[in-house]
mmCIF file of C-alpha atoms in Angstrom:
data_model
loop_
_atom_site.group_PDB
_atom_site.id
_atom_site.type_symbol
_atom_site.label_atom_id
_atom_site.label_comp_id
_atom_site.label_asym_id
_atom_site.label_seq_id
_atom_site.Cartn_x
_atom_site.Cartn_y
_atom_site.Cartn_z
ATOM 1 C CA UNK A 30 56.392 159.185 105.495
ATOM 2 C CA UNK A 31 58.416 156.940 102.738
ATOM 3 C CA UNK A 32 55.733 155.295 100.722
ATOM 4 C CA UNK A 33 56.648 152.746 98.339
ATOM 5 C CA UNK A 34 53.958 151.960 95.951
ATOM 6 C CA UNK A 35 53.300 148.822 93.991
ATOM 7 C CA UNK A 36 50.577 148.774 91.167
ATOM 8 C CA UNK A 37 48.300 145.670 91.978
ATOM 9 C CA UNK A 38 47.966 144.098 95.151
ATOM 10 C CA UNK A 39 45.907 140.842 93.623
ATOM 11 C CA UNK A 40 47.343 139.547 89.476
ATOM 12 C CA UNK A 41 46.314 136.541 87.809
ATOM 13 C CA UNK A 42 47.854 135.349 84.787
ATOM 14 C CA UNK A 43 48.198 132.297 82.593
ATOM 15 C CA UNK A 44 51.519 130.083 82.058
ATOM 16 C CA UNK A 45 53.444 132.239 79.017
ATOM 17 C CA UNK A 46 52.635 135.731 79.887
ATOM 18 C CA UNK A 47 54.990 138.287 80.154
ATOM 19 C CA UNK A 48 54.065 139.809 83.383
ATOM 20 C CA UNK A 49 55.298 143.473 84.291
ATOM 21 C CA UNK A 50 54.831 144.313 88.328
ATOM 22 C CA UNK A 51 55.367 147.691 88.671
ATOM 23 C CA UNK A 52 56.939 149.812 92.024
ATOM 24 C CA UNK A 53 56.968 153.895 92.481
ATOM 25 C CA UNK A 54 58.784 155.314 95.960
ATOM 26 C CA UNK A 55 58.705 158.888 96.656
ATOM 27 C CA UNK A 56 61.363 159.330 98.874
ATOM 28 C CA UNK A 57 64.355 159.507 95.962
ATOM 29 C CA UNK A 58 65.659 156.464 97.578
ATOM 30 C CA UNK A 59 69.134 155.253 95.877
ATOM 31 C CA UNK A 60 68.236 151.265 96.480
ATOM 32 C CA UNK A 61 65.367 149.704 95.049
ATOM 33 C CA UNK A 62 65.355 146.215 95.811
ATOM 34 C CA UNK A 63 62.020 142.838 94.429
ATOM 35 C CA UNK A 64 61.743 140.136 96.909
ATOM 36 C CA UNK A 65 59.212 137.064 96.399
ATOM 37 C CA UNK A 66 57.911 135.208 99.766
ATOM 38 C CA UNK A 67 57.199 131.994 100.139
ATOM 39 C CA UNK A 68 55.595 130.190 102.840
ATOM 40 C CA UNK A 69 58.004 128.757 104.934
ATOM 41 C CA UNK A 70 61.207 130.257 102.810
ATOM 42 C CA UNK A 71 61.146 133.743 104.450
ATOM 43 C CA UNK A 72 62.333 136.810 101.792
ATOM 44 C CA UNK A 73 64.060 135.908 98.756
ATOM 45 C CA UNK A 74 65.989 138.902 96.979
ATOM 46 C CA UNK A 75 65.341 138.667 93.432
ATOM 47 C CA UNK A 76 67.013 141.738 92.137
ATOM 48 C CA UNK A 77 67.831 145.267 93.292
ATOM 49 C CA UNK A 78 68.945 148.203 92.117
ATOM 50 C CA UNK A 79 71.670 150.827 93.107
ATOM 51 C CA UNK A 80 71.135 153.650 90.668
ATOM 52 C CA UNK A 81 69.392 154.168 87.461
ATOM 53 C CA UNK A 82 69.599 152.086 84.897
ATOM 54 C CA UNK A 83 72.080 149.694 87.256
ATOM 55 C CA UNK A 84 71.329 146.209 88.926
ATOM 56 C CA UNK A 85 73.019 143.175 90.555
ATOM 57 C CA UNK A 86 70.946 140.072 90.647
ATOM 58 C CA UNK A 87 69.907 138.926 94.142
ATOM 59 C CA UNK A 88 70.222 135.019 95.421
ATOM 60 C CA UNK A 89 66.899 133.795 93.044
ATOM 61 C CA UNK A 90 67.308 135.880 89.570
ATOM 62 C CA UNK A 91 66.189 132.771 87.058
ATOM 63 C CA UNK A 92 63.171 134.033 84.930
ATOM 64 C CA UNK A 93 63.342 136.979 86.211
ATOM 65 C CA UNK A 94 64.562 140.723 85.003
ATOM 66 C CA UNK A 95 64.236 144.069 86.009
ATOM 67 C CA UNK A 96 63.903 147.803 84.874
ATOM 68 C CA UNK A 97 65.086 151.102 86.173
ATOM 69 C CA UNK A 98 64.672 153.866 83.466
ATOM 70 C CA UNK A 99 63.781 156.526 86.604
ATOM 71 C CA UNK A 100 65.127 156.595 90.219
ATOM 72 C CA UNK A 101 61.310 156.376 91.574
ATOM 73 C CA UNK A 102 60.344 153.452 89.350
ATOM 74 C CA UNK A 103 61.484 149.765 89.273
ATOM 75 C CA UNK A 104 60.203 147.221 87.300
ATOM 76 C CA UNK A 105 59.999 143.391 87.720
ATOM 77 C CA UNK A 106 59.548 141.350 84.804
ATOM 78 C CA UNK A 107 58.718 137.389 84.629
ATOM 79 C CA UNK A 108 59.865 136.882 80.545
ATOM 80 C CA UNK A 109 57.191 134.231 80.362
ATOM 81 C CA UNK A 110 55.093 133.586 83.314
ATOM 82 C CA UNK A 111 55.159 129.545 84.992
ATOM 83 C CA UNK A 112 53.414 128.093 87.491
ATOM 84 C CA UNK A 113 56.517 128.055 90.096
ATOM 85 C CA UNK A 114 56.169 131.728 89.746
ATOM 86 C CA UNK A 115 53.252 131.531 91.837
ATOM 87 C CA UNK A 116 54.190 134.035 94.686
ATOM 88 C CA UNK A 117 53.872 136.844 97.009
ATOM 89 C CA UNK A 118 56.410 139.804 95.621
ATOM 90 C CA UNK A 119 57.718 142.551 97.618
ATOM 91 C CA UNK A 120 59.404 146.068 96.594
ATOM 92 C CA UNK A 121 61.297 147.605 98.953
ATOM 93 C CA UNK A 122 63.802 151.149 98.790
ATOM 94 C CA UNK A 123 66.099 152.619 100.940
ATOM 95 C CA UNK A 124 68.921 155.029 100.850
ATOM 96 C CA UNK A 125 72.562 153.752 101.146
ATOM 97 C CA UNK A 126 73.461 151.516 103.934
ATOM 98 C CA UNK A 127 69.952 152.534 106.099
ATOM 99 C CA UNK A 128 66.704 150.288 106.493
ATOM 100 C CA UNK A 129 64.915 149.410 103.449
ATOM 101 C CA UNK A 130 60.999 150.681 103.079
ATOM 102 C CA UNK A 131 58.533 148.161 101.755
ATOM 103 C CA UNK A 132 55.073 147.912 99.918
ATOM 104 C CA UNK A 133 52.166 146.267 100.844
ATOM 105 C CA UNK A 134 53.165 143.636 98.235
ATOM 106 C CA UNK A 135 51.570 141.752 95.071
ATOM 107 C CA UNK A 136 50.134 138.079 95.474
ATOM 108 C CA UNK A 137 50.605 136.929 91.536
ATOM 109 C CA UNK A 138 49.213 133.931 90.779
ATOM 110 C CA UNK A 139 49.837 132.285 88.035
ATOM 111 C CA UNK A 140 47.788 129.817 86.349
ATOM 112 C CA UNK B 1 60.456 118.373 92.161
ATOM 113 C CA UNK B 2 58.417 120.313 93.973
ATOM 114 C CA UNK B 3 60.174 122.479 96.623
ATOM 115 C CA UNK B 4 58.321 122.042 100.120
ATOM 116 C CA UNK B 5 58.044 125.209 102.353
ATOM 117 C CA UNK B 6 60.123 124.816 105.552
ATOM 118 C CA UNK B 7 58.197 125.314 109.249
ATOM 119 C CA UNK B 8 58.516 128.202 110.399
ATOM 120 C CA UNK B 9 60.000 128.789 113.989
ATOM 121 C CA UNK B 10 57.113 129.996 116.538
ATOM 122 C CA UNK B 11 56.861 131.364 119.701
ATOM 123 C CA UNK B 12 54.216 131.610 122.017
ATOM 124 C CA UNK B 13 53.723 133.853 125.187
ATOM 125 C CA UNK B 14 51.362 135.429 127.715
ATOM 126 C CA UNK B 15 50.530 138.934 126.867
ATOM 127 C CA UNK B 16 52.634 140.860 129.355
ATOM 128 C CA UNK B 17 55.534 138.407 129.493
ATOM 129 C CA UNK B 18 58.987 139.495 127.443
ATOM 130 C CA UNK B 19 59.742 138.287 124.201
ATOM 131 C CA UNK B 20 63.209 137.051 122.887
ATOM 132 C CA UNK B 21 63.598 135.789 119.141
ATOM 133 C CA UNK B 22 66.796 135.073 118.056
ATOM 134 C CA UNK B 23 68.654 134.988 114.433
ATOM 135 C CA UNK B 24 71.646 133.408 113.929
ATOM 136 C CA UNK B 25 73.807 134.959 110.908
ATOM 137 C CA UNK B 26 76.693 133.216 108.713
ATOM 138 C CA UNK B 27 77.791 136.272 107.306
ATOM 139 C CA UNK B 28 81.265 137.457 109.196
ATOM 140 C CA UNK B 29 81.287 140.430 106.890
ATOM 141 C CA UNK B 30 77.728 141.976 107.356
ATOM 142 C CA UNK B 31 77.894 145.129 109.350
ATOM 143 C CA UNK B 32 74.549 146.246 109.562
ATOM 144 C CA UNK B 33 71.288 144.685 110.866
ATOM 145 C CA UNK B 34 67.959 145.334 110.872
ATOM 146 C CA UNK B 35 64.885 143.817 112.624
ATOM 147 C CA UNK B 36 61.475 144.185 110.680
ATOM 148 C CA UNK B 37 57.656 142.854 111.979
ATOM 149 C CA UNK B 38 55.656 141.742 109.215
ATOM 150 C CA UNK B 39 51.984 141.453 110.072
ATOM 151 C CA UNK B 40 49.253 139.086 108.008
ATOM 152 C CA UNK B 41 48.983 141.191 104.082
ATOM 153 C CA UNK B 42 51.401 143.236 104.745
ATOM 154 C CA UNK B 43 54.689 144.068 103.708
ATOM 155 C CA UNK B 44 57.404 144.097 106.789
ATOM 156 C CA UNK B 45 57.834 147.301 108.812
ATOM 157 C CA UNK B 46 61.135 148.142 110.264
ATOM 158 C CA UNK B 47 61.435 147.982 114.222
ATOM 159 C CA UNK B 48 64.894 148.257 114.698
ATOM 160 C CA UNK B 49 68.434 148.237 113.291
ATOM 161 C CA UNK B 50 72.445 147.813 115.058
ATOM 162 C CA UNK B 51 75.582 148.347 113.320
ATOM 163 C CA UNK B 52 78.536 145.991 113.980
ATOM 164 C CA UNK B 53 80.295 148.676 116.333
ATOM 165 C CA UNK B 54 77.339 148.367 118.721
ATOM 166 C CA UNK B 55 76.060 145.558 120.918
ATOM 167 C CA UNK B 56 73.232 146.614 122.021
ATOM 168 C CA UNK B 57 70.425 148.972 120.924
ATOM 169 C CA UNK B 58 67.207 150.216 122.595
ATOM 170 C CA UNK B 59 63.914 151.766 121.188
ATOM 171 C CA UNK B 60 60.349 151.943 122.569
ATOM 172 C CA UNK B 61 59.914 148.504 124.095
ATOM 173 C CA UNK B 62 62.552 146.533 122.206
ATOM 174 C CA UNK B 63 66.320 145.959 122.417
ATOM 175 C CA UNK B 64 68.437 144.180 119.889
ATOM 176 C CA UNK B 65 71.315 142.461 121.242
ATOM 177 C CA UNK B 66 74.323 141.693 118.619
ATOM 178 C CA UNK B 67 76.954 138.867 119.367
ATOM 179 C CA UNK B 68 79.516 139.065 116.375
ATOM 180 C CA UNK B 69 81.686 136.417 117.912
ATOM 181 C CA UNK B 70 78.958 133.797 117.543
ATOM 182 C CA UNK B 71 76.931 135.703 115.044
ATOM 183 C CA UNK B 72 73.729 135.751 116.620
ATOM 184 C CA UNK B 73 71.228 138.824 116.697
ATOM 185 C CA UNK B 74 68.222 138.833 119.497
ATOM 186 C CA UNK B 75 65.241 140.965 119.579
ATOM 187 C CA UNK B 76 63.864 141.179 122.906
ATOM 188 C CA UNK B 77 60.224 142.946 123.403
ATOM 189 C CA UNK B 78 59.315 143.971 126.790
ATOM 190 C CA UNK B 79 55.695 143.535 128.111
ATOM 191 C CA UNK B 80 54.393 141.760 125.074
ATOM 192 C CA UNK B 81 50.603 142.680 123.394
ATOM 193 C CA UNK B 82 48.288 140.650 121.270
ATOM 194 C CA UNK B 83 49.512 144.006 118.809
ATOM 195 C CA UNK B 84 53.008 142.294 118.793
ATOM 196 C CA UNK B 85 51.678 139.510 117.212
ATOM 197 C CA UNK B 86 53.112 138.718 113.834
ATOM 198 C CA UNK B 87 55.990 137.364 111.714
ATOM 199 C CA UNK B 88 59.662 138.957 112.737
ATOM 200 C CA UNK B 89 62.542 138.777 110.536
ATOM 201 C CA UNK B 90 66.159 139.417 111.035
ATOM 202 C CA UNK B 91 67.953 141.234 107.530
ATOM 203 C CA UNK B 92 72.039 141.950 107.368
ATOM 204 C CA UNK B 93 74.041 143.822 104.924
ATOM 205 C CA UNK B 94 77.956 143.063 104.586
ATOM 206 C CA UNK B 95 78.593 146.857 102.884
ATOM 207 C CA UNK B 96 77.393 145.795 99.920
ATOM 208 C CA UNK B 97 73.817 147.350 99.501
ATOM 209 C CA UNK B 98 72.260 143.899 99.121
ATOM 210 C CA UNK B 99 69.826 143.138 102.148
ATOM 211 C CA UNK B 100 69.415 139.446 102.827
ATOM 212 C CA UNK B 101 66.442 138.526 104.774
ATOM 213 C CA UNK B 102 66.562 135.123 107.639
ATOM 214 C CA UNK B 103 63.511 132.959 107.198
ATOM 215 C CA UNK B 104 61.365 134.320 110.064
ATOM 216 C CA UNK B 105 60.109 133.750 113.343
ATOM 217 C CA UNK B 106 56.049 133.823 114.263
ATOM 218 C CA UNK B 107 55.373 135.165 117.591
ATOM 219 C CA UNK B 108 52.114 134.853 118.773
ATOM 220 C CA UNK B 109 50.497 136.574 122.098
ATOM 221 C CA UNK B 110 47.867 134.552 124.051
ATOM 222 C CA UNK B 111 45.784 137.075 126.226
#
């Protein structure tokens, strides 16, 4: 089974943090892809990522950035943390042009 | 201001009736769909998926129907459960690998 694994389900953090959420697959998945959801708003793509060290900013980038040093691992980074932040976040992989796999998700609040 | 979450679209049937949800897309150029459930703390599993040279695919209880003339996907679920209950989205690709996500429809499943 794909398993895509993100590193805290729960984070709380105050207004001005950098905040690093962190997501592993283990299925050497091409696409890695960060979401938030929103009540309401459905999933918005934040980033994703084709290949290592490549990315193409998804329809809600602003305050956001994103790491891919390894094909397993992709990083989403919040520069310096605000309350609007205040989200449910959501990795996903896949391999090209198939479904994409997702984690349980990461409810960051931010405070 | 603040940005107010938008209602989401519900649907509500008798456990053993058939389910339809619908998703209307604006895309012309996405050629690949997929149908995922997303149940409460979870992330969204994949049900389904069509590519644009099909209109119409069936798994285990469900059948997506694809209209490319009036853009509009349909998930049908035969012999709905209370297990069906959840959120289901509708997500496209245009051959890019960027996976846009609608805003989501909540089915629920009165015994």
């Amino acid at each position: 089974d794909v398993k895509v694994t993100q590193s805290s389900r729960y984070l709380v953090k105050r207004t001005g943090e950098k905040v690093f959420l962190e997501c592993v697959q283990d299925m050497d998945h091409e696409n890695m892809f960060w979401y938030r959801q929103d009540p309401g708003l459905g999933l918005r793509l934040i980033y994703f990522s084709y290949d290592v060290k490549m990315k193409e900013k998804g329809d809600i980038p602003e305050g956001y950035s994103v790491s891919r040093e390894k094909k397993e691992r992709f990083s989403l980074i919040l520069e310096s943390a605000s309350t609007n932040q205040t989200s449910m976040y959501l990795c996903a992989s896949s391999l090209v042009n198939t479904e994409a796999f997702f984690g349980q998700g990461t409810r960051l609040t931010v405070v | 201001g603040e940005s107010v979450g938008l209602h989401l679209p519900t649907l509500s049937v008798q456990e053993g009736d058939n389910s339809i949800i619908n998703c209307a897309y604006s895309n012309s150029a996405s050629d690949y769909f997929i149908w995922y459930k997303q149940e409460s703390g979870k992330g969204p599993q994949f049900i389904i998926d069509i590519r644009s040279n099909m209109d119409k695919r069936q798994g285990q209880r469900v059948t997506v129907l694809l209209n490319k003339t009036v853009k509009h996907l349909s998930l049908q679920i035969a012999a709905t459960q209370p297990g069906d209950s959840a959120v289901y989205f509708c997500a496209e690709k245009d051959g890019s690998e960027k996976l846009v996500f609608g805003k989501g429809t909540k089915l629920t499943v009165n015994p």
